[in-house]
């Protein structure tokens, strides 16, 4: 979440409230989720990439907050993957990275087609 004492942010929030009746909390949550999605998207830039994104903030355990994330992220946030202890998170990450490092796994994942409802921010189709 942004530093809420910023004069620029306060002016933006005032403008949004006056002109569009957007509540401060609604905008701040929207903007935080936009920034989180943008950061997650930087990990995977093309079909050969793989990586791990850790949403370490406890607030991501709230269903209401997770529902604000884009579908292409939210579909991978299962309830059993939330609020993991450090040891479990490290073990899961290690297993994933070891699996993905295997040429046969990486090759089969590249050849898979994305699901029909696969969405990238700002578009309805996968980038080329």
Short mmCIF file of N, CA and C in Angstrom, two decimals:
data_model
loop_
_atom_site.label_atom_id
_atom_site.label_comp_id
_atom_site.label_asym_id
_atom_site.label_seq_id
_atom_site.Cartn_x
_atom_site.Cartn_y
_atom_site.Cartn_z
N UNK A 1 0.84 -1.18 0.00
CA UNK A 1 0.00 0.00 0.00
C UNK A 1 0.88 1.24 0.00
N UNK A 2 0.36 2.28 -0.58
CA UNK A 2 1.12 3.52 -0.70
C UNK A 2 1.25 4.25 0.64
N UNK A 3 2.20 5.15 0.68
CA UNK A 3 2.36 6.04 1.83
C UNK A 3 1.21 7.04 1.76
N UNK A 4 0.28 6.94 2.69
CA UNK A 4 -0.96 7.72 2.60
C UNK A 4 -0.83 9.18 3.03
N UNK A 5 0.33 9.57 3.52
CA UNK A 5 0.52 10.97 3.90
C UNK A 5 1.10 11.82 2.77
N UNK A 6 1.34 11.22 1.64
CA UNK A 6 1.88 11.94 0.48
C UNK A 6 0.88 13.00 0.01
N UNK A 7 1.37 14.21 -0.23
CA UNK A 7 0.49 15.28 -0.72
C UNK A 7 -0.09 14.95 -2.08
N UNK A 8 0.71 14.34 -2.93
CA UNK A 8 0.24 13.97 -4.27
C UNK A 8 -0.89 12.94 -4.15
N UNK A 9 -0.69 11.93 -3.32
CA UNK A 9 -1.72 10.91 -3.15
C UNK A 9 -2.98 11.51 -2.53
N UNK A 10 -2.83 12.37 -1.55
CA UNK A 10 -4.00 13.01 -0.94
C UNK A 10 -4.80 13.80 -1.97
N UNK A 11 -4.09 14.52 -2.84
CA UNK A 11 -4.76 15.29 -3.90
C UNK A 11 -5.48 14.35 -4.87
N UNK A 12 -4.83 13.26 -5.23
CA UNK A 12 -5.45 12.28 -6.14
C UNK A 12 -6.71 11.68 -5.50
N UNK A 13 -6.62 11.33 -4.22
CA UNK A 13 -7.78 10.75 -3.52
C UNK A 13 -8.93 11.75 -3.42
N UNK A 14 -8.60 13.00 -3.16
CA UNK A 14 -9.62 14.05 -3.10
C UNK A 14 -10.32 14.20 -4.45
N UNK A 15 -9.51 14.23 -5.53
CA UNK A 15 -10.05 14.35 -6.89
C UNK A 15 -10.97 13.17 -7.21
N UNK A 16 -10.53 11.96 -6.92
CA UNK A 16 -11.33 10.77 -7.22
C UNK A 16 -12.64 10.76 -6.42
N UNK A 17 -12.58 11.21 -5.18
CA UNK A 17 -13.78 11.26 -4.34
C UNK A 17 -14.76 12.30 -4.86
N UNK A 18 -14.25 13.49 -5.19
CA UNK A 18 -15.12 14.57 -5.64
C UNK A 18 -15.69 14.33 -7.04
N UNK A 19 -14.85 13.90 -7.95
CA UNK A 19 -15.26 13.78 -9.35
C UNK A 19 -15.99 12.47 -9.65
N UNK A 20 -15.54 11.36 -9.02
CA UNK A 20 -16.08 10.04 -9.37
C UNK A 20 -16.69 9.28 -8.19
N UNK A 21 -16.72 9.88 -7.01
CA UNK A 21 -17.26 9.24 -5.80
C UNK A 21 -16.57 7.91 -5.50
N UNK A 22 -15.26 7.85 -5.74
CA UNK A 22 -14.48 6.66 -5.42
C UNK A 22 -13.93 6.81 -4.01
N UNK A 23 -14.24 5.83 -3.17
CA UNK A 23 -13.78 5.89 -1.78
C UNK A 23 -12.27 5.68 -1.71
N UNK A 24 -11.67 6.31 -0.71
CA UNK A 24 -10.22 6.22 -0.50
C UNK A 24 -9.76 4.78 -0.38
N UNK A 25 -10.42 4.00 0.46
CA UNK A 25 -10.03 2.60 0.66
C UNK A 25 -10.13 1.79 -0.63
N UNK A 26 -11.18 2.04 -1.40
CA UNK A 26 -11.35 1.31 -2.66
C UNK A 26 -10.20 1.59 -3.62
N UNK A 27 -9.81 2.86 -3.73
CA UNK A 27 -8.71 3.19 -4.63
C UNK A 27 -7.40 2.60 -4.12
N UNK A 28 -7.14 2.70 -2.82
CA UNK A 28 -5.87 2.21 -2.28
C UNK A 28 -5.73 0.70 -2.46
N UNK A 29 -6.82 -0.04 -2.25
CA UNK A 29 -6.78 -1.49 -2.46
C UNK A 29 -6.58 -1.79 -3.94
N UNK A 30 -7.33 -1.11 -4.81
CA UNK A 30 -7.18 -1.30 -6.25
C UNK A 30 -5.73 -1.05 -6.68
N UNK A 31 -5.16 0.05 -6.21
CA UNK A 31 -3.80 0.41 -6.62
C UNK A 31 -2.77 -0.58 -6.09
N UNK A 32 -2.97 -1.06 -4.86
CA UNK A 32 -2.05 -2.06 -4.30
C UNK A 32 -2.11 -3.36 -5.10
N UNK A 33 -3.31 -3.78 -5.48
CA UNK A 33 -3.46 -5.02 -6.26
C UNK A 33 -2.89 -4.84 -7.67
N UNK A 34 -3.05 -3.65 -8.23
CA UNK A 34 -2.47 -3.36 -9.55
C UNK A 34 -0.95 -3.48 -9.49
N UNK A 35 -0.36 -2.90 -8.44
CA UNK A 35 1.09 -2.96 -8.29
C UNK A 35 1.57 -4.38 -8.03
N UNK A 36 0.84 -5.13 -7.21
CA UNK A 36 1.22 -6.53 -6.95
C UNK A 36 1.17 -7.35 -8.23
N UNK A 37 0.12 -7.15 -9.03
CA UNK A 37 0.00 -7.88 -10.30
C UNK A 37 1.11 -7.49 -11.27
N UNK A 38 1.45 -6.22 -11.29
CA UNK A 38 2.52 -5.76 -12.17
C UNK A 38 3.85 -6.40 -11.76
N UNK A 39 4.12 -6.47 -10.48
CA UNK A 39 5.35 -7.11 -10.00
C UNK A 39 5.36 -8.60 -10.34
N UNK A 40 4.24 -9.28 -10.13
CA UNK A 40 4.16 -10.71 -10.45
C UNK A 40 4.37 -10.93 -11.94
N UNK A 41 3.83 -10.06 -12.75
CA UNK A 41 3.96 -10.18 -14.20
C UNK A 41 5.38 -10.01 -14.69
N UNK A 42 6.20 -9.34 -13.93
CA UNK A 42 7.61 -9.15 -14.33
C UNK A 42 8.43 -10.42 -14.21
N UNK A 43 7.94 -11.37 -13.42
CA UNK A 43 8.66 -12.64 -13.24
C UNK A 43 8.57 -13.48 -14.50
N UNK A 44 7.42 -13.47 -15.13
CA UNK A 44 7.19 -14.32 -16.31
C UNK A 44 6.92 -13.42 -17.51
N UNK A 45 7.89 -13.39 -18.42
CA UNK A 45 7.78 -12.49 -19.57
C UNK A 45 7.46 -13.23 -20.87
N UNK A 46 7.78 -14.51 -20.95
CA UNK A 46 7.44 -15.27 -22.16
C UNK A 46 7.17 -16.73 -21.79
N UNK A 47 6.79 -17.53 -22.77
CA UNK A 47 6.35 -18.90 -22.50
C UNK A 47 7.44 -19.81 -21.95
N UNK A 48 8.70 -19.44 -22.07
CA UNK A 48 9.79 -20.26 -21.55
C UNK A 48 10.19 -19.89 -20.13
N UNK A 49 9.63 -18.82 -19.60
CA UNK A 49 9.99 -18.37 -18.26
C UNK A 49 9.22 -19.14 -17.19
N UNK A 50 9.82 -19.25 -16.05
CA UNK A 50 9.13 -19.76 -14.87
C UNK A 50 9.74 -19.06 -13.67
N UNK A 51 8.99 -18.94 -12.63
CA UNK A 51 9.49 -18.26 -11.45
C UNK A 51 8.52 -18.43 -10.30
N UNK A 52 8.89 -17.88 -9.18
CA UNK A 52 8.09 -17.96 -7.97
C UNK A 52 7.79 -16.55 -7.50
N UNK A 53 6.54 -16.31 -7.20
CA UNK A 53 6.12 -15.04 -6.62
C UNK A 53 5.56 -15.37 -5.24
N UNK A 54 6.08 -14.71 -4.24
CA UNK A 54 5.63 -14.95 -2.87
C UNK A 54 4.87 -13.73 -2.38
N UNK A 55 3.59 -13.93 -2.12
CA UNK A 55 2.76 -12.88 -1.53
C UNK A 55 2.85 -13.05 -0.02
N UNK A 56 3.87 -12.45 0.58
CA UNK A 56 4.19 -12.70 1.98
C UNK A 56 3.33 -11.90 2.96
N UNK A 57 2.63 -10.91 2.48
CA UNK A 57 1.79 -10.09 3.35
C UNK A 57 0.57 -10.91 3.81
N UNK A 58 0.33 -10.95 5.10
CA UNK A 58 -0.81 -11.71 5.66
C UNK A 58 -2.14 -11.28 5.06
N UNK A 59 -2.22 -10.05 4.58
CA UNK A 59 -3.49 -9.56 4.03
C UNK A 59 -3.93 -10.37 2.82
N UNK A 60 -3.00 -11.06 2.14
CA UNK A 60 -3.38 -11.88 0.99
C UNK A 60 -4.12 -13.15 1.40
N UNK A 61 -4.19 -13.44 2.71
CA UNK A 61 -4.99 -14.59 3.15
C UNK A 61 -6.49 -14.26 3.13
N UNK A 62 -6.83 -12.99 3.02
CA UNK A 62 -8.24 -12.58 2.97
C UNK A 62 -8.81 -12.79 1.57
N UNK A 63 -9.89 -13.54 1.49
CA UNK A 63 -10.52 -13.82 0.19
C UNK A 63 -10.94 -12.54 -0.51
N UNK A 64 -11.45 -11.58 0.24
CA UNK A 64 -11.91 -10.32 -0.37
C UNK A 64 -10.76 -9.59 -1.07
N UNK A 65 -9.59 -9.62 -0.47
CA UNK A 65 -8.44 -8.96 -1.07
C UNK A 65 -7.93 -9.75 -2.28
N UNK A 66 -7.85 -11.06 -2.16
CA UNK A 66 -7.40 -11.90 -3.28
C UNK A 66 -8.33 -11.77 -4.48
N UNK A 67 -9.61 -11.53 -4.22
CA UNK A 67 -10.57 -11.41 -5.33
C UNK A 67 -10.30 -10.18 -6.18
N UNK A 68 -9.52 -9.26 -5.69
CA UNK A 68 -9.18 -8.05 -6.44
C UNK A 68 -7.99 -8.27 -7.38
N UNK A 69 -7.31 -9.41 -7.25
CA UNK A 69 -6.19 -9.72 -8.14
C UNK A 69 -6.71 -10.19 -9.48
N UNK A 70 -5.93 -10.01 -10.55
CA UNK A 70 -6.35 -10.52 -11.86
C UNK A 70 -6.52 -12.04 -11.82
N UNK A 71 -7.40 -12.55 -12.67
CA UNK A 71 -7.68 -13.99 -12.70
C UNK A 71 -6.43 -14.81 -12.96
N UNK A 72 -5.51 -14.30 -13.79
CA UNK A 72 -4.33 -15.09 -14.13
C UNK A 72 -3.42 -15.29 -12.93
N UNK A 73 -3.59 -14.51 -11.88
CA UNK A 73 -2.85 -14.72 -10.63
C UNK A 73 -3.72 -15.50 -9.64
N UNK A 74 -4.95 -15.05 -9.46
CA UNK A 74 -5.84 -15.63 -8.46
C UNK A 74 -6.07 -17.13 -8.68
N UNK A 75 -6.05 -17.58 -9.92
CA UNK A 75 -6.31 -19.00 -10.18
C UNK A 75 -5.24 -19.91 -9.57
N UNK A 76 -4.07 -19.36 -9.26
CA UNK A 76 -3.00 -20.15 -8.68
C UNK A 76 -2.87 -19.99 -7.17
N UNK A 77 -3.72 -19.18 -6.57
CA UNK A 77 -3.68 -18.96 -5.12
C UNK A 77 -4.74 -19.83 -4.45
N UNK A 78 -4.41 -21.09 -4.24
CA UNK A 78 -5.36 -21.99 -3.58
C UNK A 78 -5.30 -21.78 -2.07
N UNK A 79 -6.38 -22.12 -1.40
CA UNK A 79 -6.48 -21.93 0.04
C UNK A 79 -5.36 -22.67 0.78
N UNK A 80 -5.00 -23.87 0.29
CA UNK A 80 -3.94 -24.63 0.97
C UNK A 80 -2.54 -24.06 0.75
N UNK A 81 -2.41 -23.09 -0.15
CA UNK A 81 -1.10 -22.47 -0.37
C UNK A 81 -0.97 -21.15 0.37
N UNK A 82 -1.98 -20.80 1.16
CA UNK A 82 -1.96 -19.55 1.91
C UNK A 82 -1.42 -19.78 3.31
N UNK A 83 -0.76 -18.77 3.83
CA UNK A 83 -0.31 -18.79 5.23
C UNK A 83 0.61 -19.97 5.54
N UNK A 84 1.53 -20.26 4.63
CA UNK A 84 2.48 -21.35 4.83
C UNK A 84 3.57 -20.92 5.81
N UNK A 85 4.08 -21.88 6.57
CA UNK A 85 5.24 -21.57 7.39
C UNK A 85 6.47 -21.54 6.48
N UNK A 86 7.55 -20.97 6.97
CA UNK A 86 8.74 -20.78 6.15
C UNK A 86 9.29 -22.09 5.60
N UNK A 87 9.36 -23.12 6.43
CA UNK A 87 9.90 -24.41 5.99
C UNK A 87 9.09 -25.01 4.85
N UNK A 88 7.77 -24.95 4.96
CA UNK A 88 6.90 -25.49 3.91
C UNK A 88 7.06 -24.68 2.63
N UNK A 89 7.11 -23.37 2.75
CA UNK A 89 7.27 -22.51 1.57
C UNK A 89 8.59 -22.81 0.85
N UNK A 90 9.65 -22.99 1.61
CA UNK A 90 10.95 -23.30 1.02
C UNK A 90 10.91 -24.66 0.33
N UNK A 91 10.29 -25.65 0.97
CA UNK A 91 10.18 -26.99 0.38
C UNK A 91 9.37 -26.95 -0.91
N UNK A 92 8.26 -26.22 -0.92
CA UNK A 92 7.42 -26.10 -2.13
C UNK A 92 8.20 -25.41 -3.25
N UNK A 93 8.91 -24.34 -2.91
CA UNK A 93 9.69 -23.61 -3.91
C UNK A 93 10.80 -24.50 -4.48
N UNK A 94 11.46 -25.22 -3.61
CA UNK A 94 12.54 -26.11 -4.05
C UNK A 94 12.02 -27.18 -5.01
N UNK A 95 10.90 -27.81 -4.64
CA UNK A 95 10.30 -28.84 -5.50
C UNK A 95 9.93 -28.26 -6.86
N UNK A 96 9.29 -27.10 -6.85
CA UNK A 96 8.89 -26.46 -8.11
C UNK A 96 10.11 -26.17 -8.98
N UNK A 97 11.13 -25.56 -8.40
CA UNK A 97 12.31 -25.19 -9.18
C UNK A 97 13.05 -26.41 -9.71
N UNK A 98 13.15 -27.45 -8.90
CA UNK A 98 13.80 -28.69 -9.37
C UNK A 98 13.00 -29.32 -10.51
N UNK A 99 11.68 -29.35 -10.38
CA UNK A 99 10.84 -29.89 -11.46
C UNK A 99 10.99 -29.08 -12.74
N UNK A 100 10.95 -27.79 -12.62
CA UNK A 100 11.01 -26.93 -13.80
C UNK A 100 12.38 -26.95 -14.46
N UNK A 101 13.41 -27.28 -13.69
CA UNK A 101 14.77 -27.33 -14.25
C UNK A 101 14.98 -28.56 -15.12
N UNK A 102 14.07 -29.53 -15.05
CA UNK A 102 14.19 -30.74 -15.86
C UNK A 102 13.76 -30.43 -17.29
N UNK A 103 14.59 -30.74 -18.28
CA UNK A 103 14.25 -30.40 -19.67
C UNK A 103 12.89 -30.94 -20.12
N UNK A 104 12.53 -32.15 -19.72
CA UNK A 104 11.26 -32.72 -20.18
C UNK A 104 10.06 -31.96 -19.61
N UNK A 105 10.15 -31.53 -18.35
CA UNK A 105 9.06 -30.78 -17.73
C UNK A 105 8.94 -29.41 -18.38
N UNK A 106 10.07 -28.73 -18.52
CA UNK A 106 10.04 -27.40 -19.12
C UNK A 106 9.51 -27.47 -20.54
N UNK A 107 9.94 -28.47 -21.31
CA UNK A 107 9.49 -28.59 -22.70
C UNK A 107 7.99 -28.84 -22.76
N UNK A 108 7.47 -29.73 -21.91
CA UNK A 108 6.03 -30.02 -21.95
C UNK A 108 5.20 -28.82 -21.53
N UNK A 109 5.70 -28.03 -20.59
CA UNK A 109 4.97 -26.83 -20.16
C UNK A 109 4.94 -25.79 -21.27
N UNK A 110 6.01 -25.68 -22.04
CA UNK A 110 6.05 -24.72 -23.14
C UNK A 110 5.06 -25.12 -24.22
N UNK A 111 4.91 -26.42 -24.44
CA UNK A 111 4.03 -26.89 -25.50
C UNK A 111 2.56 -26.83 -25.12
N UNK A 112 2.25 -26.71 -23.83
CA UNK A 112 0.85 -26.62 -23.40
C UNK A 112 0.26 -25.31 -23.88
N UNK A 113 -0.99 -25.37 -24.27
CA UNK A 113 -1.70 -24.15 -24.64
C UNK A 113 -2.33 -23.57 -23.38
N UNK A 114 -2.37 -22.24 -23.29
CA UNK A 114 -3.02 -21.65 -22.13
C UNK A 114 -4.52 -21.93 -22.15
N UNK A 115 -5.16 -21.93 -20.98
CA UNK A 115 -6.60 -22.15 -20.95
C UNK A 115 -7.34 -21.09 -21.74
N UNK A 116 -8.56 -21.40 -22.16
CA UNK A 116 -9.38 -20.48 -22.95
C UNK A 116 -9.55 -19.13 -22.26
N UNK A 117 -9.70 -19.14 -20.95
CA UNK A 117 -9.97 -17.90 -20.22
C UNK A 117 -8.70 -17.20 -19.75
N UNK A 118 -7.56 -17.57 -20.32
CA UNK A 118 -6.28 -17.00 -19.93
C UNK A 118 -6.26 -15.51 -20.26
N UNK A 119 -6.01 -14.67 -19.28
CA UNK A 119 -6.03 -13.23 -19.51
C UNK A 119 -4.74 -12.59 -19.01
N UNK A 120 -4.27 -11.65 -19.76
CA UNK A 120 -3.18 -10.80 -19.34
C UNK A 120 -3.77 -9.43 -19.05
N UNK A 121 -3.15 -8.69 -18.17
CA UNK A 121 -3.66 -7.37 -17.83
C UNK A 121 -3.76 -6.53 -19.10
N UNK A 122 -4.92 -5.98 -19.31
CA UNK A 122 -5.11 -5.06 -20.43
C UNK A 122 -5.38 -5.72 -21.76
N UNK A 123 -5.48 -7.04 -21.82
CA UNK A 123 -5.77 -7.67 -23.11
C UNK A 123 -6.57 -8.94 -22.90
N UNK A 124 -7.11 -9.46 -23.96
CA UNK A 124 -7.88 -10.69 -23.91
C UNK A 124 -7.11 -11.85 -24.51
N UNK A 125 -5.94 -11.59 -25.06
CA UNK A 125 -5.17 -12.65 -25.69
C UNK A 125 -3.79 -12.72 -25.08
N UNK A 126 -3.17 -13.86 -25.21
CA UNK A 126 -1.81 -14.04 -24.72
C UNK A 126 -0.85 -13.31 -25.64
N UNK A 127 0.23 -12.72 -25.10
CA UNK A 127 1.20 -12.04 -25.95
C UNK A 127 1.96 -13.05 -26.79
N UNK A 128 2.47 -12.61 -27.89
CA UNK A 128 3.23 -13.49 -28.78
C UNK A 128 4.67 -13.56 -28.37
#
